Amino acid sequence: MAKLTLHLQGVPGWVSTFLARSGAKYIKGVNVFPNIPGVRTIGRVWVAEAEADAWIAMGKAGAIHFFNRCLPVFQANPHVWAWEGPNEPAIWTAPVRDGFAAFYQELTRLMHDAGLRLMVGQINTGWPIEPEKDSGKQIRAIGNAIKGADAWSLHEYSYPNMWDHLDDDGTGWLTLRYRKVLQWLQDAGYTEVPPLFITECGIDQQHPNGVNYGHFGWRTLLKGNEDAYLEQLLWYERELRKDPIVQAATIFTVGAGDWGDFEVPESLAMKLADRLANMPIVTEKARGFYVSQYQG
């Protein structure tokens, strides 16, 4: 089964063809929630990150605010397989870090009481920090937050290529950082974790002048070369297939709006779908981290 799939901010007609060709079984939408037979939709309701961070810092009480804000959308889209919580929380700040576990434990309870699945995390690229730099506070916040959740997610981008910023042991500081995070959780005693999703991925370099939301995507960094980006995405797919705990990774983005430097066009998506469908199955586990136990 293909692990790479699409992150949607719009739903062009070719998305169903991509899924059928590639064999991908998941799709993610932000404020768009396609209902495609045989495919599990991951949904995110857009909430301003500053507002959501303030709720996370409140812990349990903030979870109630978030749940009540999003519940009408949840109820209007019963086909959605799982819902994400707040996007890219500022876990590097003490208030968000300290409220993170209580917020998500309460949100998990509220979602499950309503018959809904919850995906915890949506942690930004390059986070959480290495445990030795903060006495393991961020790792413990995440480890406690994901207890009882249906799934959890990280975001992974790198630049100028997806395979940059890697270590010799098969882990990375941007892409493939999830392997380090899994090891850090294991080392901290969190030996059972839910299935993992990478719900944003691709090429991204922050730009200091605020151009295009302060970010450059593959169209700038690879000069619009679809085939070059395709080979990097296929490299990432091969790596993901080594790790059974990773269920899917959604490429940012389709229907980009203001994020046009990241837009995945139909031409690239169909080339990717055909290559994914014909890629050999990989059964080798990546070295140096623990993936043998996870919920679900």
PDB file of N, CA, C and O in Angstrom, residues 80-118:
ATOM      1  N   VAL A  80     -15.810  11.331   7.874  1.00  0.00           N
ATOM      2  CA  VAL A  80     -14.388  11.559   8.166  1.00  0.00           C
ATOM      3  C   VAL A  80     -13.894  10.497   9.140  1.00  0.00           C
ATOM      4  O   VAL A  80     -14.508  10.257  10.186  1.00  0.00           O
ATOM      5  N   TRP A  81     -12.778   9.879   8.801  1.00  0.00           N
ATOM      6  CA  TRP A  81     -12.251   8.771   9.603  1.00  0.00           C
ATOM      7  C   TRP A  81     -11.670   9.257  10.926  1.00  0.00           C
ATOM      8  O   TRP A  81     -11.907   8.653  11.974  1.00  0.00           O
ATOM      9  N   ALA A  82     -10.893  10.334  10.903  1.00  0.00           N
ATOM     10  CA  ALA A  82     -10.304  10.878  12.127  1.00  0.00           C
ATOM     11  C   ALA A  82     -10.102  12.367  11.960  1.00  0.00           C
ATOM     12  O   ALA A  82      -9.865  12.861  10.846  1.00  0.00           O
ATOM     13  N   TRP A  83     -10.192  13.084  13.079  1.00  0.00           N
ATOM     14  CA  TRP A  83     -10.031  14.531  13.089  1.00  0.00           C
ATOM     15  C   TRP A  83      -8.748  14.924  13.792  1.00  0.00           C
ATOM     16  O   TRP A  83      -8.437  14.397  14.853  1.00  0.00           O
ATOM     17  N   GLU A  84      -8.027  15.852  13.189  1.00  0.00           N
ATOM     18  CA  GLU A  84      -6.848  16.404  13.844  1.00  0.00           C
ATOM     19  C   GLU A  84      -7.246  17.441  14.888  1.00  0.00           C
ATOM     20  O   GLU A  84      -8.270  18.116  14.763  1.00  0.00           O
ATOM     21  N   GLY A  85      -6.388  17.586  15.883  1.00  0.00           N
ATOM     22  CA  GLY A  85      -6.493  18.693  16.809  1.00  0.00           C
ATOM     23  C   GLY A  85      -5.831  19.932  16.233  1.00  0.00           C
ATOM     24  O   GLY A  85      -5.646  20.050  15.016  1.00  0.00           O
ATOM     25  N   PRO A  86      -5.443  20.874  17.076  1.00  0.00           N
ATOM     26  CA  PRO A  86      -4.833  22.124  16.598  1.00  0.00           C
ATOM     27  C   PRO A  86      -3.564  21.881  15.787  1.00  0.00           C
ATOM     28  O   PRO A  86      -2.796  20.953  16.046  1.00  0.00           O
ATOM     29  N   ASN A  87      -3.346  22.763  14.820  1.00  0.00           N
ATOM     30  CA  ASN A  87      -2.220  22.617  13.904  1.00  0.00           C
ATOM     31  C   ASN A  87      -0.956  23.256  14.462  1.00  0.00           C
ATOM     32  O   ASN A  87      -0.967  24.389  14.937  1.00  0.00           O
ATOM     33  N   GLU A  88       0.138  22.524  14.397  1.00  0.00           N
ATOM     34  CA  GLU A  88       1.474  23.009  14.724  1.00  0.00           C
ATOM     35  C   GLU A  88       1.506  23.838  16.008  1.00  0.00           C
ATOM     36  O   GLU A  88       1.889  25.012  16.011  1.00  0.00           O
ATOM     37  N   PRO A  89       1.107  23.235  17.125  1.00  0.00           N
ATOM     38  CA  PRO A  89       1.125  23.959  18.400  1.00  0.00           C
ATOM     39  C   PRO A  89       2.549  24.378  18.773  1.00  0.00           C
ATOM     40  O   PRO A  89       3.517  23.670  18.480  1.00  0.00           O
ATOM     41  N   ALA A  90       2.655  25.501  19.437  1.00  0.00           N
ATOM     42  CA  ALA A  90       3.962  26.072  19.804  1.00  0.00           C
ATOM     43  C   ALA A  90       4.506  25.356  21.031  1.00  0.00           C
ATOM     44  O   ALA A  90       4.653  25.930  22.111  1.00  0.00           O
ATOM     45  N   ILE A  91       4.844  24.085  20.852  1.00  0.00           N
ATOM     46  CA  ILE A  91       5.272  23.257  21.976  1.00  0.00           C
ATOM     47  C   ILE A  91       6.626  23.699  22.520  1.00  0.00           C
ATOM     48  O   ILE A  91       7.036  23.272  23.596  1.00  0.00           O
ATOM     49  N   TRP A  92       7.312  24.560  21.800  1.00  0.00           N
ATOM     50  CA  TRP A  92       8.584  25.117  22.271  1.00  0.00           C
ATOM     51  C   TRP A  92       8.379  26.215  23.313  1.00  0.00           C
ATOM     52  O   TRP A  92       9.337  26.665  23.916  1.00  0.00           O
ATOM     53  N   THR A  93       7.121  26.638  23.533  1.00  0.00           N
ATOM     54  CA  THR A  93       6.833  27.603  24.581  1.00  0.00           C
ATOM     55  C   THR A  93       6.327  26.871  25.815  1.00  0.00           C
ATOM     56  O   THR A  93       5.602  25.871  25.712  1.00  0.00           O
ATOM     57  N   ALA A  94       6.689  27.357  26.985  1.00  0.00           N
ATOM     58  CA  ALA A  94       6.318  26.672  28.224  1.00  0.00           C
ATOM     59  C   ALA A  94       4.809  26.549  28.410  1.00  0.00           C
ATOM     60  O   ALA A  94       4.325  25.486  28.817  1.00  0.00           O
ATOM     61  N   PRO A  95       3.997  27.592  28.149  1.00  0.00           N
ATOM     62  CA  PRO A  95       2.561  27.445  28.384  1.00  0.00           C
ATOM     63  C   PRO A  95       1.919  26.343  27.537  1.00  0.00           C
ATOM     64  O   PRO A  95       1.100  25.564  28.040  1.00  0.00           O
ATOM     65  N   VAL A  96       2.279  26.277  26.257  1.00  0.00           N
ATOM     66  CA  VAL A  96       1.709  25.239  25.389  1.00  0.00           C
ATOM     67  C   VAL A  96       2.233  23.868  25.787  1.00  0.00           C
ATOM     68  O   VAL A  96       1.467  22.900  25.903  1.00  0.00           O
ATOM     69  N   ARG A  97       3.519  23.766  26.008  1.00  0.00           N
ATOM     70  CA  ARG A  97       4.104  22.478  26.427  1.00  0.00           C
ATOM     71  C   ARG A  97       3.458  21.970  27.713  1.00  0.00           C
ATOM     72  O   ARG A  97       3.105  20.794  27.828  1.00  0.00           O
ATOM     73  N   ASP A  98       3.279  22.861  28.684  1.00  0.00           N
ATOM     74  CA  ASP A  98       2.779  22.427  29.988  1.00  0.00           C
ATOM     75  C   ASP A  98       1.293  22.090  29.973  1.00  0.00           C
ATOM     76  O   ASP A  98       0.827  21.313  30.802  1.00  0.00           O
ATOM     77  N   GLY A  99       0.539  22.662  29.018  1.00  0.00           N
ATOM     78  CA  GLY A  99      -0.880  22.345  28.928  1.00  0.00           C
ATOM     79  C   GLY A  99      -1.206  21.246  27.941  1.00  0.00           C
ATOM     80  O   GLY A  99      -2.360  20.779  27.876  1.00  0.00           O
ATOM     81  N   PHE A 100      -0.205  20.803  27.196  1.00  0.00           N
ATOM     82  CA  PHE A 100      -0.429  19.931  26.044  1.00  0.00           C
ATOM     83  C   PHE A 100      -1.089  18.610  26.424  1.00  0.00           C
ATOM     84  O   PHE A 100      -2.087  18.201  25.816  1.00  0.00           O
ATOM     85  N   ALA A 101      -0.554  17.928  27.404  1.00  0.00           N
ATOM     86  CA  ALA A 101      -1.086  16.610  27.758  1.00  0.00           C
ATOM     87  C   ALA A 101      -2.493  16.705  28.317  1.00  0.00           C
ATOM     88  O   ALA A 101      -3.379  15.924  27.939  1.00  0.00           O
ATOM     89  N   ALA A 102      -2.739  17.660  29.215  1.00  0.00           N
ATOM     90  CA  ALA A 102      -4.077  17.797  29.795  1.00  0.00           C
ATOM     91  C   ALA A 102      -5.098  18.173  28.724  1.00  0.00           C
ATOM     92  O   ALA A 102      -6.232  17.675  28.723  1.00  0.00           O
ATOM     93  N   PHE A 103      -4.705  19.066  27.814  1.00  0.00           N
ATOM     94  CA  PHE A 103      -5.587  19.452  26.715  1.00  0.00           C
ATOM     95  C   PHE A 103      -5.985  18.219  25.905  1.00  0.00           C
ATOM     96  O   PHE A 103      -7.169  17.973  25.651  1.00  0.00           O
ATOM     97  N   TYR A 104      -4.999  17.426  25.502  1.00  0.00           N
ATOM     98  CA  TYR A 104      -5.296  16.308  24.613  1.00  0.00           C
ATOM     99  C   TYR A 104      -5.966  15.147  25.324  1.00  0.00           C
ATOM    100  O   TYR A 104      -6.763  14.425  24.720  1.00  0.00           O
ATOM    101  N   GLN A 105      -5.671  14.952  26.584  1.00  0.00           N
ATOM    102  CA  GLN A 105      -6.386  13.896  27.298  1.00  0.00           C
ATOM    103  C   GLN A 105      -7.875  14.220  27.403  1.00  0.00           C
ATOM    104  O   GLN A 105      -8.731  13.349  27.224  1.00  0.00           O
ATOM    105  N   GLU A 106      -8.193  15.472  27.651  1.00  0.00           N
ATOM    106  CA  GLU A 106      -9.604  15.863  27.717  1.00  0.00           C
ATOM    107  C   GLU A 106     -10.236  15.844  26.333  1.00  0.00           C
ATOM    108  O   GLU A 106     -11.389  15.398  26.174  1.00  0.00           O
ATOM    109  N   LEU A 107      -9.510  16.301  25.313  1.00  0.00           N
ATOM    110  CA  LEU A 107     -10.062  16.288  23.958  1.00  0.00           C
ATOM    111  C   LEU A 107     -10.296  14.852  23.490  1.00  0.00           C
ATOM    112  O   LEU A 107     -11.308  14.568  22.840  1.00  0.00           O
ATOM    113  N   THR A 108      -9.399  13.950  23.830  1.00  0.00           N
ATOM    114  CA  THR A 108      -9.606  12.533  23.489  1.00  0.00           C
ATOM    115  C   THR A 108     -10.893  12.017  24.124  1.00  0.00           C
ATOM    116  O   THR A 108     -11.694  11.321  23.474  1.00  0.00           O
ATOM    117  N   ARG A 109     -11.104  12.343  25.385  1.00  0.00           N
ATOM    118  CA  ARG A 109     -12.323  11.896  26.065  1.00  0.00           C
ATOM    119  C   ARG A 109     -13.569  12.466  25.387  1.00  0.00           C
ATOM    120  O   ARG A 109     -14.539  11.736  25.125  1.00  0.00           O
ATOM    121  N   LEU A 110     -13.541  13.760  25.077  1.00  0.00           N
ATOM    122  CA  LEU A 110     -14.700  14.395  24.443  1.00  0.00           C
ATOM    123  C   LEU A 110     -14.982  13.780  23.071  1.00  0.00           C
ATOM    124  O   LEU A 110     -16.149  13.514  22.727  1.00  0.00           O
ATOM    125  N   MET A 111     -13.946  13.565  22.302  1.00  0.00           N
ATOM    126  CA  MET A 111     -14.127  13.002  20.965  1.00  0.00           C
ATOM    127  C   MET A 111     -14.671  11.582  21.051  1.00  0.00           C
ATOM    128  O   MET A 111     -15.626  11.227  20.337  1.00  0.00           O
ATOM    129  N   HIS A 112     -14.111  10.783  21.919  1.00  0.00           N
ATOM    130  CA  HIS A 112     -14.568   9.399  22.028  1.00  0.00           C
ATOM    131  C   HIS A 112     -15.992   9.325  22.557  1.00  0.00           C
ATOM    132  O   HIS A 112     -16.782   8.477  22.117  1.00  0.00           O
ATOM    133  N   ASP A 113     -16.343  10.195  23.490  1.00  0.00           N
ATOM    134  CA  ASP A 113     -17.726  10.218  23.978  1.00  0.00           C
ATOM    135  C   ASP A 113     -18.702  10.567  22.867  1.00  0.00           C
ATOM    136  O   ASP A 113     -19.872  10.145  22.906  1.00  0.00           O
ATOM    137  N   ALA A 114     -18.227  11.341  21.881  1.00  0.00           N
ATOM    138  CA  ALA A 114     -19.072  11.725  20.744  1.00  0.00           C
ATOM    139  C   ALA A 114     -18.986  10.726  19.591  1.00  0.00           C
ATOM    140  O   ALA A 114     -19.567  10.962  18.524  1.00  0.00           O
ATOM    141  N   GLY A 115     -18.249   9.637  19.790  1.00  0.00           N
ATOM    142  CA  GLY A 115     -18.110   8.632  18.740  1.00  0.00           C
ATOM    143  C   GLY A 115     -17.173   9.031  17.627  1.00  0.00           C
ATOM    144  O   GLY A 115     -17.308   8.548  16.495  1.00  0.00           O
ATOM    145  N   LEU A 116     -16.182   9.883  17.930  1.00  0.00           N
ATOM    146  CA  LEU A 116     -15.263  10.416  16.931  1.00  0.00           C
ATOM    147  C   LEU A 116     -13.830   9.968  17.234  1.00  0.00           C
ATOM    148  O   LEU A 116     -13.459   9.773  18.391  1.00  0.00           O
ATOM    149  N   ARG A 117     -13.018   9.836  16.187  1.00  0.00           N
ATOM    150  CA  ARG A 117     -11.609   9.510  16.350  1.00  0.00           C
ATOM    151  C   ARG A 117     -10.779  10.795  16.368  1.00  0.00           C
ATOM    152  O   ARG A 117     -11.086  11.756  15.664  1.00  0.00           O
ATOM    153  N   LEU A 118      -9.688  10.742  17.133  1.00  0.00           N
ATOM    154  CA  LEU A 118      -8.827  11.917  17.286  1.00  0.00           C
ATOM    155  C   LEU A 118      -7.392  11.583  16.904  1.00  0.00           C
ATOM    156  O   LEU A 118      -6.850  10.567  17.314  1.00  0.00           O
TER     157      LEU A 118
END
